[in-house]
Each structure stands twice: as structure tokens, then as C-alpha cells.
JSON list of C-alpha atoms in Angstrom, two decimals:
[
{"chain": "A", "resi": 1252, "resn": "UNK", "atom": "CA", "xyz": [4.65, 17.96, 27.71]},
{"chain": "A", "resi": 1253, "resn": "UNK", "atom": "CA", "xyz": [6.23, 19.82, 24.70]},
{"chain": "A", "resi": 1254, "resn": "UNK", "atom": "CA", "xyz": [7.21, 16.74, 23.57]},
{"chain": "A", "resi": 1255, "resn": "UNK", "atom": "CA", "xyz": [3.92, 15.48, 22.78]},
{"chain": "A", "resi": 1256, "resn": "UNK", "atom": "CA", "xyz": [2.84, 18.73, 21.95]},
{"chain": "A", "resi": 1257, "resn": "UNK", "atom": "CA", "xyz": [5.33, 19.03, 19.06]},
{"chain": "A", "resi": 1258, "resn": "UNK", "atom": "CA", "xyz": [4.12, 15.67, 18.01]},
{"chain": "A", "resi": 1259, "resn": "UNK", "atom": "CA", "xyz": [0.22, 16.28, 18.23]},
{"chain": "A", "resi": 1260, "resn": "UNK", "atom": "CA", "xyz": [1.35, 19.58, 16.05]},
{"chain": "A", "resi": 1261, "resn": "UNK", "atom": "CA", "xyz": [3.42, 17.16, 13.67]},
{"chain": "A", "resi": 1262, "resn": "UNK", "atom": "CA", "xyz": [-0.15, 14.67, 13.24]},
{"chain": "A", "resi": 1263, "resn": "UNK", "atom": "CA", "xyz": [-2.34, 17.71, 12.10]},
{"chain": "A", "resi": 1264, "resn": "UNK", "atom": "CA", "xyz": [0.25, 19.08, 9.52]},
{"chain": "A", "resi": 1265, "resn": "UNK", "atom": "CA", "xyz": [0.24, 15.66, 7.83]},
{"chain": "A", "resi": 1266, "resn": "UNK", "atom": "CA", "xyz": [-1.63, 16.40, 4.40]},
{"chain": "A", "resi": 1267, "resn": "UNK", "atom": "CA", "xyz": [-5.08, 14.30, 3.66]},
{"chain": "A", "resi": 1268, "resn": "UNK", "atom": "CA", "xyz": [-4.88, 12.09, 0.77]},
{"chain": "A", "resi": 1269, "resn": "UNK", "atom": "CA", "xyz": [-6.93, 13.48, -2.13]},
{"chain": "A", "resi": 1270, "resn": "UNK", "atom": "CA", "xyz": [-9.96, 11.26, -2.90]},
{"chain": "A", "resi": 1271, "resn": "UNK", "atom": "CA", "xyz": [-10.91, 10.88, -6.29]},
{"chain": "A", "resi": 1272, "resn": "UNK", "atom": "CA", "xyz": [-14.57, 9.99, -7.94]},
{"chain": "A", "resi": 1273, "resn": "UNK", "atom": "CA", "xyz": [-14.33, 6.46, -9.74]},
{"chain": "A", "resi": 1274, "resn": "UNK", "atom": "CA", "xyz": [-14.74, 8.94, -12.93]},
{"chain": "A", "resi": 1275, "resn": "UNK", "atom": "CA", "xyz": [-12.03, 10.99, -12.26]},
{"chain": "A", "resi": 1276, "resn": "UNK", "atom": "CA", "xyz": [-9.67, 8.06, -11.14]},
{"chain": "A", "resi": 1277, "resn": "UNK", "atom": "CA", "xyz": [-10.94, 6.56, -14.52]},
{"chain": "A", "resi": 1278, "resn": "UNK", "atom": "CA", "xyz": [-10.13, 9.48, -16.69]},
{"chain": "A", "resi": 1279, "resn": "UNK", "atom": "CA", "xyz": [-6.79, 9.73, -15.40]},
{"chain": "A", "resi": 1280, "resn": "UNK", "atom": "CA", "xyz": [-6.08, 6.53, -15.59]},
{"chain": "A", "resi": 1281, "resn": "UNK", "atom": "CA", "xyz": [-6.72, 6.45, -19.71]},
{"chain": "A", "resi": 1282, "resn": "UNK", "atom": "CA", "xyz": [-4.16, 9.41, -20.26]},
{"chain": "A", "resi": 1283, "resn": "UNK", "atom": "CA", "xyz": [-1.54, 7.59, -17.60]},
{"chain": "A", "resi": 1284, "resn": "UNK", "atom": "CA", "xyz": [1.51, 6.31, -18.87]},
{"chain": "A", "resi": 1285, "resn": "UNK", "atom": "CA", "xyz": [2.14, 3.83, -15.31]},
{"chain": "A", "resi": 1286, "resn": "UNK", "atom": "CA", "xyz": [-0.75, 1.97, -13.97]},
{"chain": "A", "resi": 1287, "resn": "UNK", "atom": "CA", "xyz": [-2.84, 2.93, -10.97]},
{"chain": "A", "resi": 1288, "resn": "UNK", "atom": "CA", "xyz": [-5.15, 1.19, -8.63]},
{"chain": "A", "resi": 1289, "resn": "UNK", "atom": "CA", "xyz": [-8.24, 2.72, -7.30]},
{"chain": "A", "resi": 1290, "resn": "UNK", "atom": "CA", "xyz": [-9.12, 2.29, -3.36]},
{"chain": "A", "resi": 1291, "resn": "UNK", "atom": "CA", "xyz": [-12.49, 4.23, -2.71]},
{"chain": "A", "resi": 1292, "resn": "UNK", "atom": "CA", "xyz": [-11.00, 7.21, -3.63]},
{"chain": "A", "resi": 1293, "resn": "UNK", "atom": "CA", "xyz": [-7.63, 7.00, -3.13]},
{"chain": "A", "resi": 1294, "resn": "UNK", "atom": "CA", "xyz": [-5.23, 6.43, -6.33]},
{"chain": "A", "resi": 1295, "resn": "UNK", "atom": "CA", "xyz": [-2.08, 4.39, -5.65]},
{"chain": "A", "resi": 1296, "resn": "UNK", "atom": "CA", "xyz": [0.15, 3.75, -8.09]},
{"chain": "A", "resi": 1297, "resn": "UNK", "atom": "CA", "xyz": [1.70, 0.33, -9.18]},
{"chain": "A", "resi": 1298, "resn": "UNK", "atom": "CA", "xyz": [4.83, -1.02, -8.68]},
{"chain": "A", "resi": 1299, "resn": "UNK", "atom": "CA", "xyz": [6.98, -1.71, -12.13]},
{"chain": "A", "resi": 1300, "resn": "UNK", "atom": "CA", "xyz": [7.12, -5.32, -12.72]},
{"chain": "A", "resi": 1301, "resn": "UNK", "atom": "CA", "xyz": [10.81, -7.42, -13.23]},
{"chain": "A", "resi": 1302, "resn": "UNK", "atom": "CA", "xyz": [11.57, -9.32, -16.19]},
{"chain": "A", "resi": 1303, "resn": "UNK", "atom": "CA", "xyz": [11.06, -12.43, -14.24]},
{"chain": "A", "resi": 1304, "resn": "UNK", "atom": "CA", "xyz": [7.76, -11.40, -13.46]},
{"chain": "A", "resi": 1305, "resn": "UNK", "atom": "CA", "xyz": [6.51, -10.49, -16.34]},
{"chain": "A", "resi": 1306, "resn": "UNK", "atom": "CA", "xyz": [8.08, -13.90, -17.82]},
{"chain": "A", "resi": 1307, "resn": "UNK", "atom": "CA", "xyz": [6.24, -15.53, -15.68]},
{"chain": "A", "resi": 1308, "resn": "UNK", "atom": "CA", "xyz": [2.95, -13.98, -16.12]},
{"chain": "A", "resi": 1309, "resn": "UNK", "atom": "CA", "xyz": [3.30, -14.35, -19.81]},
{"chain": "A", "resi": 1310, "resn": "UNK", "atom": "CA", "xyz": [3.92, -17.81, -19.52]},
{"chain": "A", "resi": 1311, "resn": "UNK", "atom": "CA", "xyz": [0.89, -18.29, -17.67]},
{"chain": "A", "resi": 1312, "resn": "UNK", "atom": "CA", "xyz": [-1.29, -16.93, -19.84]},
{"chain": "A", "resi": 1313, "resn": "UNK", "atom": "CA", "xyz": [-0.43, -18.73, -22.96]},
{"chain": "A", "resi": 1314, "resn": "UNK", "atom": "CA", "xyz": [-0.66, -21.83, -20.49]},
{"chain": "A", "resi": 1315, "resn": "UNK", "atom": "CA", "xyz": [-4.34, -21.05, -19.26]},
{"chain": "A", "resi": 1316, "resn": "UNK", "atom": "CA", "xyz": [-5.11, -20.02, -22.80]},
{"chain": "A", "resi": 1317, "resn": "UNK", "atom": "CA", "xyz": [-4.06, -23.61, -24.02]},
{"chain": "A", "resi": 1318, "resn": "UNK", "atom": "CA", "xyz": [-5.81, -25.61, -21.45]},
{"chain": "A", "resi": 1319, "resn": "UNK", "atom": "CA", "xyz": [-9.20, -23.77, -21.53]},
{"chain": "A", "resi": 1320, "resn": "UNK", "atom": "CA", "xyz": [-9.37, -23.98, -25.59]},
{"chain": "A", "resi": 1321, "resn": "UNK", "atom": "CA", "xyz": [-11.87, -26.52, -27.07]},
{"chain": "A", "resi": 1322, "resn": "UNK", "atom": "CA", "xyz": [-13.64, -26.86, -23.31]},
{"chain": "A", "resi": 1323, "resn": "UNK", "atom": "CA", "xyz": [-17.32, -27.21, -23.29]},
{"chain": "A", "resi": 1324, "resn": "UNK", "atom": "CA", "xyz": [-17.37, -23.85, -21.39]},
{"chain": "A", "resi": 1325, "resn": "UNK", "atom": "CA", "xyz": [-16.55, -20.68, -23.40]},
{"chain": "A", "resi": 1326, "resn": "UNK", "atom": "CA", "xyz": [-13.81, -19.78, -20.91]},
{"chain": "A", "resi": 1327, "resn": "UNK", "atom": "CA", "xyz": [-11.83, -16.18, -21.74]},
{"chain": "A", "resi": 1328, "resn": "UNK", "atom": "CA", "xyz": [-8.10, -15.43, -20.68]},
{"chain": "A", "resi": 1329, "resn": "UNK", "atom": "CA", "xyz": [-6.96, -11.98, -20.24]},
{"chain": "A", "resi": 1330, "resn": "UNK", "atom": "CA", "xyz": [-4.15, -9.95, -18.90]},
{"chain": "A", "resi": 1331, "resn": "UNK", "atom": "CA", "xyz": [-3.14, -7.62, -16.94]},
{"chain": "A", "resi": 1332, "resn": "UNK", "atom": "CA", "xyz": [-4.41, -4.48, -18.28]},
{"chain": "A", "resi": 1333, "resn": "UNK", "atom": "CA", "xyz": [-7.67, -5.68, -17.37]},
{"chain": "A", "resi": 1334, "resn": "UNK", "atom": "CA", "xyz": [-9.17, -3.82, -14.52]},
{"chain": "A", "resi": 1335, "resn": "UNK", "atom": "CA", "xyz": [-11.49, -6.15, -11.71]},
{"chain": "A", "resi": 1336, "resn": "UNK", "atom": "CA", "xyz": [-14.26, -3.83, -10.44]},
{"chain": "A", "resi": 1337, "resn": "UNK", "atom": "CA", "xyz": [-15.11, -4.76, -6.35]},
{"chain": "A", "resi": 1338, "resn": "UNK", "atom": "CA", "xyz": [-18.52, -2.48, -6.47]},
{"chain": "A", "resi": 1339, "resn": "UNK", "atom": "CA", "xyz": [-18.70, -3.07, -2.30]},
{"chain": "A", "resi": 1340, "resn": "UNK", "atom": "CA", "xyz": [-15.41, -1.61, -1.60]},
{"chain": "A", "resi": 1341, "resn": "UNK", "atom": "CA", "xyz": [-15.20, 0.84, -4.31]},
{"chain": "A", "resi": 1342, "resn": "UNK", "atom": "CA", "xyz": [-12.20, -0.61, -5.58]},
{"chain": "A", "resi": 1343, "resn": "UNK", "atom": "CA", "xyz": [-10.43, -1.20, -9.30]},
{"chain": "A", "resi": 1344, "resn": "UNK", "atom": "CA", "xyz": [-7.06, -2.95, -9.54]},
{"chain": "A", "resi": 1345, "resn": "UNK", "atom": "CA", "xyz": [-4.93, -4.80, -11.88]},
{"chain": "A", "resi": 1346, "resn": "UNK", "atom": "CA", "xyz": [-4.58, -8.54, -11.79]},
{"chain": "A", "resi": 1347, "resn": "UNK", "atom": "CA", "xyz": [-1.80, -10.58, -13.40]},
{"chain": "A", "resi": 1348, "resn": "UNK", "atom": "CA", "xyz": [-4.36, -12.66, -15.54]},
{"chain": "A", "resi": 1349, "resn": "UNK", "atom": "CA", "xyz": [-7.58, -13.66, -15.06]},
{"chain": "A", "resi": 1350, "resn": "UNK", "atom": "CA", "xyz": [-9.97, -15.96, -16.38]},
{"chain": "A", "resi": 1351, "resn": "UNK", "atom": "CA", "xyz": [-14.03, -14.96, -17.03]},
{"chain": "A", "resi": 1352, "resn": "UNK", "atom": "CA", "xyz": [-16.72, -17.55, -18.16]},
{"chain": "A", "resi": 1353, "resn": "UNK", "atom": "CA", "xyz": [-18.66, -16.90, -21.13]},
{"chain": "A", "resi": 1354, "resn": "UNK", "atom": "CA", "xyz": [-20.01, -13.35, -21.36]},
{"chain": "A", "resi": 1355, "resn": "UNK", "atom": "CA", "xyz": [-17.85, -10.66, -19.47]},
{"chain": "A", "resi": 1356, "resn": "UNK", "atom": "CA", "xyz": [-19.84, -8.24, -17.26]},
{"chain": "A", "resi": 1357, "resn": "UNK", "atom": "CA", "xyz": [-18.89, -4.63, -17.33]},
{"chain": "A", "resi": 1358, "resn": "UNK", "atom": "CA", "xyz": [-19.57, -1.71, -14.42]},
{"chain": "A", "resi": 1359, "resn": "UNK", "atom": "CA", "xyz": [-21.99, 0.70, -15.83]},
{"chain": "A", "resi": 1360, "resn": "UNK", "atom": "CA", "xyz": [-21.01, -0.91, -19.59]},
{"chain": "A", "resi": 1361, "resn": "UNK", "atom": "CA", "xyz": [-17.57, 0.23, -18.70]},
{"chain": "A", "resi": 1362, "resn": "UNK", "atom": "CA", "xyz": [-15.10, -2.22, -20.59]},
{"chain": "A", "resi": 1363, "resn": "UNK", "atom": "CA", "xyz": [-12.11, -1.67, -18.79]},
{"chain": "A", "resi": 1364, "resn": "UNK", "atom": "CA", "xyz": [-14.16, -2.24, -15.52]},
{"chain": "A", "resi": 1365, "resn": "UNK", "atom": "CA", "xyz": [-14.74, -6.04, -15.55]},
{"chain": "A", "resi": 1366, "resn": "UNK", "atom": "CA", "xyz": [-16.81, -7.93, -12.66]},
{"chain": "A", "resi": 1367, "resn": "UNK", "atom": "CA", "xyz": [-17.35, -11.42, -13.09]},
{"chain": "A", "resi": 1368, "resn": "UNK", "atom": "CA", "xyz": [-13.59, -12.85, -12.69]},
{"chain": "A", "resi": 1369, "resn": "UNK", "atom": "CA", "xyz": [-13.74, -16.69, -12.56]},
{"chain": "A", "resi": 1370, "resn": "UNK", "atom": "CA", "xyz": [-10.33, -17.28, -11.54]},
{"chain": "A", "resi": 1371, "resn": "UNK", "atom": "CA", "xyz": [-7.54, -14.62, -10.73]},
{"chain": "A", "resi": 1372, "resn": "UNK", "atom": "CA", "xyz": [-3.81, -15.12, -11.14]},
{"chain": "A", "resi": 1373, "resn": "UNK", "atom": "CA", "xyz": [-1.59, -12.95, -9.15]},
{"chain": "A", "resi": 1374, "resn": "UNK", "atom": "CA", "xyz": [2.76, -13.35, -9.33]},
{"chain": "A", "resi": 1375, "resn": "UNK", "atom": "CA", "xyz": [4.19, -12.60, -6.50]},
{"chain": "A", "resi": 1376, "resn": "UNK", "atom": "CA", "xyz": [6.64, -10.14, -5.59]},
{"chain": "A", "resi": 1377, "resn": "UNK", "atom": "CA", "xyz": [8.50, -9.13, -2.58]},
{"chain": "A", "resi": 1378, "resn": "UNK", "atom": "CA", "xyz": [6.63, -5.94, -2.01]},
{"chain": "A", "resi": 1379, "resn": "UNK", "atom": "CA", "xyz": [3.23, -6.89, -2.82]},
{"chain": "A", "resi": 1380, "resn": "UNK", "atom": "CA", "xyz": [3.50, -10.85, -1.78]},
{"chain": "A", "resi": 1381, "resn": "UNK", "atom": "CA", "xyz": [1.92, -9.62, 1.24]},
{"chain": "A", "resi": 1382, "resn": "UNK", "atom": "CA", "xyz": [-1.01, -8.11, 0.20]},
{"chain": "A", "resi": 1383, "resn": "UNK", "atom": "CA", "xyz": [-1.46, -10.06, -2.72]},
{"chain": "A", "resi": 1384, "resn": "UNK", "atom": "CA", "xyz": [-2.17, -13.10, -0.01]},
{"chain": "A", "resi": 1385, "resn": "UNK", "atom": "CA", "xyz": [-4.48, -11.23, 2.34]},
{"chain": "A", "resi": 1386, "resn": "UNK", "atom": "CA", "xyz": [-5.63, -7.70, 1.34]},
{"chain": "A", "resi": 1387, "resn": "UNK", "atom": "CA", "xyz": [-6.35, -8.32, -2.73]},
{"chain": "A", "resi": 1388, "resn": "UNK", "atom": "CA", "xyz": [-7.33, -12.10, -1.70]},
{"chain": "A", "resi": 1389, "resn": "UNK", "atom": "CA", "xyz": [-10.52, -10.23, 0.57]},
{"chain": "A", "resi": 1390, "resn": "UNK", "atom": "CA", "xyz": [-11.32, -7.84, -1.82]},
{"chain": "A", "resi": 1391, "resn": "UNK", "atom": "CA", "xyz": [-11.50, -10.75, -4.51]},
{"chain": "A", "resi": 1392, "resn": "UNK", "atom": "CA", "xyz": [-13.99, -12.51, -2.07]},
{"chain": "A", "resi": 1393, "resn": "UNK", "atom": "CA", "xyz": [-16.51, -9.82, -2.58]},
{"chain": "A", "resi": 1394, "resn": "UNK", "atom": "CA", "xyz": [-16.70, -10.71, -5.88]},
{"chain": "A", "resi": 1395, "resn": "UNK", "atom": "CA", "xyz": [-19.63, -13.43, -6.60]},
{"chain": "A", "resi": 1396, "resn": "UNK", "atom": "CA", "xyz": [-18.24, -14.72, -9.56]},
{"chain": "A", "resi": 1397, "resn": "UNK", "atom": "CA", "xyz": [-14.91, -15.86, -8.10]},
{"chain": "A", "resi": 1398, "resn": "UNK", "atom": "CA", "xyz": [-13.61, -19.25, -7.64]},
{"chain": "A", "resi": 1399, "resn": "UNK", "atom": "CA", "xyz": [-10.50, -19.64, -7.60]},
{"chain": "A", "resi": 1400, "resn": "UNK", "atom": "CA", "xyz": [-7.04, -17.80, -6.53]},
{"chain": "A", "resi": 1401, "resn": "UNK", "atom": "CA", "xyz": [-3.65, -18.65, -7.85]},
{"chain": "A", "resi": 1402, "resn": "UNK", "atom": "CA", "xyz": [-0.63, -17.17, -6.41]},
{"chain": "A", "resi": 1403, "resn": "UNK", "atom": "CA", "xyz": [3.16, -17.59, -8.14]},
{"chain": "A", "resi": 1404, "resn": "UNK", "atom": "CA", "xyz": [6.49, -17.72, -6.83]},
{"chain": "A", "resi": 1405, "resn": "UNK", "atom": "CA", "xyz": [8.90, -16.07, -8.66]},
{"chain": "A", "resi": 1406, "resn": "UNK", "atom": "CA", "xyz": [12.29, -17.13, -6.98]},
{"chain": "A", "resi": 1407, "resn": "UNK", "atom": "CA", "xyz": [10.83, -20.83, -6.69]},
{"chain": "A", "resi": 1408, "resn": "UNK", "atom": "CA", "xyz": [8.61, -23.22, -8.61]},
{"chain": "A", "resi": 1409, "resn": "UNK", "atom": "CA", "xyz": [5.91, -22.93, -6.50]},
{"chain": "A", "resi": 1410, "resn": "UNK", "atom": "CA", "xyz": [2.08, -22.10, -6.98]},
{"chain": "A", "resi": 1411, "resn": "UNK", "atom": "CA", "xyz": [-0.62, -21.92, -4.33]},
{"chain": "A", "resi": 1412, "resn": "UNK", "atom": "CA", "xyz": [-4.09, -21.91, -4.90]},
{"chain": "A", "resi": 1413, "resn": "UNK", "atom": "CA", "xyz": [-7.31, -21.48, -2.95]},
{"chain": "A", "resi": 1414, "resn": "UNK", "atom": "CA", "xyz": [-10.79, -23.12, -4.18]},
{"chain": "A", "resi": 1415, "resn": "UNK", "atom": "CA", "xyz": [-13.85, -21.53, -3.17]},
{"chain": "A", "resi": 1416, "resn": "UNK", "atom": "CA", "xyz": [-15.48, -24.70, -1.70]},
{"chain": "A", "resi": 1417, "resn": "UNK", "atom": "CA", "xyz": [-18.65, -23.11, -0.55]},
{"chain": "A", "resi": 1418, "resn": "UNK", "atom": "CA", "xyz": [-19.81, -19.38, 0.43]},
{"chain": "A", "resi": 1419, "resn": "UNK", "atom": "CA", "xyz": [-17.24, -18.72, 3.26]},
{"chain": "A", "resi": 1420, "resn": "UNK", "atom": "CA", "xyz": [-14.52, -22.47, 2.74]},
{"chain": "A", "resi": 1421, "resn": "UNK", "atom": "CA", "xyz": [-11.68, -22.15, 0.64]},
{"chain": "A", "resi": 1422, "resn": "UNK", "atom": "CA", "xyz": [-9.36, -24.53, -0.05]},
{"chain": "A", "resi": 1423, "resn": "UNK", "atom": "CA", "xyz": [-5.91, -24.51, -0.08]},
{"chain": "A", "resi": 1424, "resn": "UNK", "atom": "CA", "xyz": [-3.46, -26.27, -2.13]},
{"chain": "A", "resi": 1425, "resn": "UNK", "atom": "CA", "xyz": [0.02, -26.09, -2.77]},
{"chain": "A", "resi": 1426, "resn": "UNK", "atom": "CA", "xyz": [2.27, -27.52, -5.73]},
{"chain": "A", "resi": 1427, "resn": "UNK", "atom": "CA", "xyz": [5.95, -27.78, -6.52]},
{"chain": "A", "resi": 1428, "resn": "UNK", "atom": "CA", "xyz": [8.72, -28.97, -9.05]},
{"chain": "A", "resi": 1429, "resn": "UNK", "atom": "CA", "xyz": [9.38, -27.89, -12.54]},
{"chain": "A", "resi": 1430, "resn": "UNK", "atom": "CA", "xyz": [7.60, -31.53, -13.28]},
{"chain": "A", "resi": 1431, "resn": "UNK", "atom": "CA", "xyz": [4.84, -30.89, -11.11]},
{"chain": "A", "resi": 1432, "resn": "UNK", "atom": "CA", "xyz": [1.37, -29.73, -12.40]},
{"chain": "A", "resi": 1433, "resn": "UNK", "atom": "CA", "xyz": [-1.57, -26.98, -10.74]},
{"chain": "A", "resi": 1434, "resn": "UNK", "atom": "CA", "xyz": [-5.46, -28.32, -10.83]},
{"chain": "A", "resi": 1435, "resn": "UNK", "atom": "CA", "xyz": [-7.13, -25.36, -11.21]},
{"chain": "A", "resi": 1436, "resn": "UNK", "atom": "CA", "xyz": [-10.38, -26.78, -10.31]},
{"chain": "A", "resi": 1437, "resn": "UNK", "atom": "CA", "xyz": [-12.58, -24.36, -11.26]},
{"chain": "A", "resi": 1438, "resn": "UNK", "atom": "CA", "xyz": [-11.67, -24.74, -14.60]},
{"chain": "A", "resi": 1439, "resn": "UNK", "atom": "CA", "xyz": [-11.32, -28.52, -14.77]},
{"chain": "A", "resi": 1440, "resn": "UNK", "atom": "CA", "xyz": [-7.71, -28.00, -16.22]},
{"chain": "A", "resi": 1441, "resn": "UNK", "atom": "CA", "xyz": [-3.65, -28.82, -15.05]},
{"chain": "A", "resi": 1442, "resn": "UNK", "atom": "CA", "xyz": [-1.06, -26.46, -15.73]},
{"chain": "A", "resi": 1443, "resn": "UNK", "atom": "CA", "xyz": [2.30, -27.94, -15.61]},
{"chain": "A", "resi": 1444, "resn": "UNK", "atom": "CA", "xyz": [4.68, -26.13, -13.45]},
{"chain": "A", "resi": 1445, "resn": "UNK", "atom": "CA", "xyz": [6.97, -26.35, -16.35]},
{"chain": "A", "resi": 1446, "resn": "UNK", "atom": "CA", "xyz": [5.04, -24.61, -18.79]},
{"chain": "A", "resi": 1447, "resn": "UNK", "atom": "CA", "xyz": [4.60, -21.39, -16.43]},
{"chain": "A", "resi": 1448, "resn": "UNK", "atom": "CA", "xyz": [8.33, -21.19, -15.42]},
{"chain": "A", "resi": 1449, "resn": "UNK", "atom": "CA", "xyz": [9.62, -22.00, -18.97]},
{"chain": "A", "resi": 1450, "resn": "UNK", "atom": "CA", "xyz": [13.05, -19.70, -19.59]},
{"chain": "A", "resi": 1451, "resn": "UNK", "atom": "CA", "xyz": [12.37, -18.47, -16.20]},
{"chain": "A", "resi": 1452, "resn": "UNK", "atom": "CA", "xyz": [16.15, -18.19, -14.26]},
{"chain": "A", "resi": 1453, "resn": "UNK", "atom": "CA", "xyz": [15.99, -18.47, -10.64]},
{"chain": "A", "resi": 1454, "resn": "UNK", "atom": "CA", "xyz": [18.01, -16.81, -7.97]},
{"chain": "A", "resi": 1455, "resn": "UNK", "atom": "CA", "xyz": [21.08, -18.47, -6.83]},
{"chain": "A", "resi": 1456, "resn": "UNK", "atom": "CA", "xyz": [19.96, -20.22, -3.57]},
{"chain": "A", "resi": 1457, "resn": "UNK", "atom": "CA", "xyz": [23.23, -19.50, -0.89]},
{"chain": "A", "resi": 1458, "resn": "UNK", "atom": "CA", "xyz": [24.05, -22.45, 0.91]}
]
């Protein structure tokens, strides 16, 4: 009995997270030095990338930057200090890339609030893999606009993507091999595997 007593006492003394207005969270976020994500109300801050990571991400940019130039379609790469704006969840957070098509379209003429992401590129790390595939991937889904999902390995060459088929189909596909290449197929475009791991060192695999 005073055991659970103790531990009903221990529950109510656990502080509330502070919510935060979408203004408030936005203001902050311009005088931060570390990046934040914004989760109807509550602020959570972002784990520091590895070199490897960020090799990787900036690898993949100047790949999808390459492959959409001279395309019929006015296709625009940017990284990741552009914010995605989910308006039904109240949500802002930081992809690794992304990729709009023509005209951007801003929250409230906001232009670090973007919501019209074509495709999103997220690398994935050991304590955000997780999410990355299921949380982020359902709060992408909210978001008309997108197509297309590409998720990277970082201690493999290995990329996974999932096509928006139709309204509620995605497709899966998964590639891998430095000499392999990625359709992105909302893009009409390959990127090889080659090009996005370039420099990149891999951990030693233990036999």
C-alpha cells in the first residue's frame, strides 16, 4: 500500500513539459545556436550529427542537385536547415534534404516554414533510425505534396525508399552496392549508390 502510494506521489511530482506557441518555438529557434524540432508545442532538441552523416548528406545533395538540373520540371534541392511545416499535427522539423517542385509554399509566408516537400531524404542514425522509419515517415504522409521517402544507411551502402503509389499505397524498394543505383521515381532520376557514399569510410564489420 505505501508502496504504490510513494509511487502515485512520485507520478504527480513529475514536471509538465512547457508547450510553446508555433511563434514562440519560432522565435527561439532564430536566436538558437543547436537546432530544435517543434511537436505541437513541445520543443525537442536535435541530436548533433557525425562526420559520416553529414558526409553523407552532403553527398546526396550535390547528387540530387545533378540529376534534377536541365529536367523539364523546375525541381529545387535544399538542405537541412530547411524546416517542413505538417499544419495537421502542428509540427516543424528538420529533414536531411529535400526536394520541392517549382514554386515553394510557405506557412503564413513564413520562409523557413516550407509545405510542399516533393521528396524527403532522411540519413539514418542509430538513435533516430527508428523514428525516422515510422514516426517522421507518418507525419510526412500528412503532407499532400509528398511522394517519395528516402532513407540512408550510414554503416552500409544501403538506401530504401517508399513511392507514394496512390492516396494510402506506398511502395517499397530497397538498393545496395557501391555500383548500385536509387530510382527515385518521383523525380524520374537514378542516383548511383556511389555518388552518395563517395569518401564515406565504413565501420569495420567483425567477423
Amino acid at each position: 500500500m505505501e508502496k504504490a502510494m510513494l509511487e502515485t506521489r512520485s507520478r504527480e511530482r513529475v514536471p509538465k513539459p512547457r508547450l510553446y506557441s508555433l511563434s514562440q518555438y519560432l522565435v527561439r529557434e532564430e536566436k538558437a545556436q543547436e537546432k530544435h524540432e517543434f511537436y505541437n508545442g513541445i520543443i525537442r532538441k536535435m541530436p548533433g550529427g557525425t562526420f559520416r552523416h553529414n558526409e553523407i548528406a552532403s553527398n546526396t545533395l550535390t547528387s540530387l542537385k545533378a540529376a534534377v538540373r536541365g529536367l523539364p520540371s523546375p525541381y529545387r534541392v535544399l538542405n537541412s536547415d530547411q524546416k517542413i511545416y505538417i499544419e495537421p499535427a502542428n509540427t516543424g522539423v528538420y529533414p536531411d534534404a529535400l526536394v520541392i517542385c517549382a514554386e515553394p509554399v510557405f506557412y503564413q509566408g513564413r520562409q523557413d516554414l516550407i509545405t510542399n516537400p516533393l521528396v524527403v531524404v532522411e540519413v539514418l542514425s542509430r538513435s533516430t533510425a527508428s523514428y525516422d522509419r515510422q514516426g517522421k515517415f507518418l507525419l510526412y504522409q500528412q503532407l499532400p505534396s509528398f511522394r517519395e521517402y528516402v532513407l540512408i544507411e550510414q554503416t552500409r551502402p544501403e538506401v530504401e525508399t517508399w513511392f507514394r503509389e496512390e492516396e494510402n499505397l506506398w511502395r517499397k524498394t530497397v538498393v545496395s552496392g557501391l555500383d548500385a543505383q536509387v530510382l527515385l521515381r518521383a523525380l524520374g532520376v537514378v542516383l548511383p549508390l556511389g555518388e552518395v557514399y563517395e569518401n564515406v569510410l565504413f565501420p569495420e564489420t567483425k567477423k
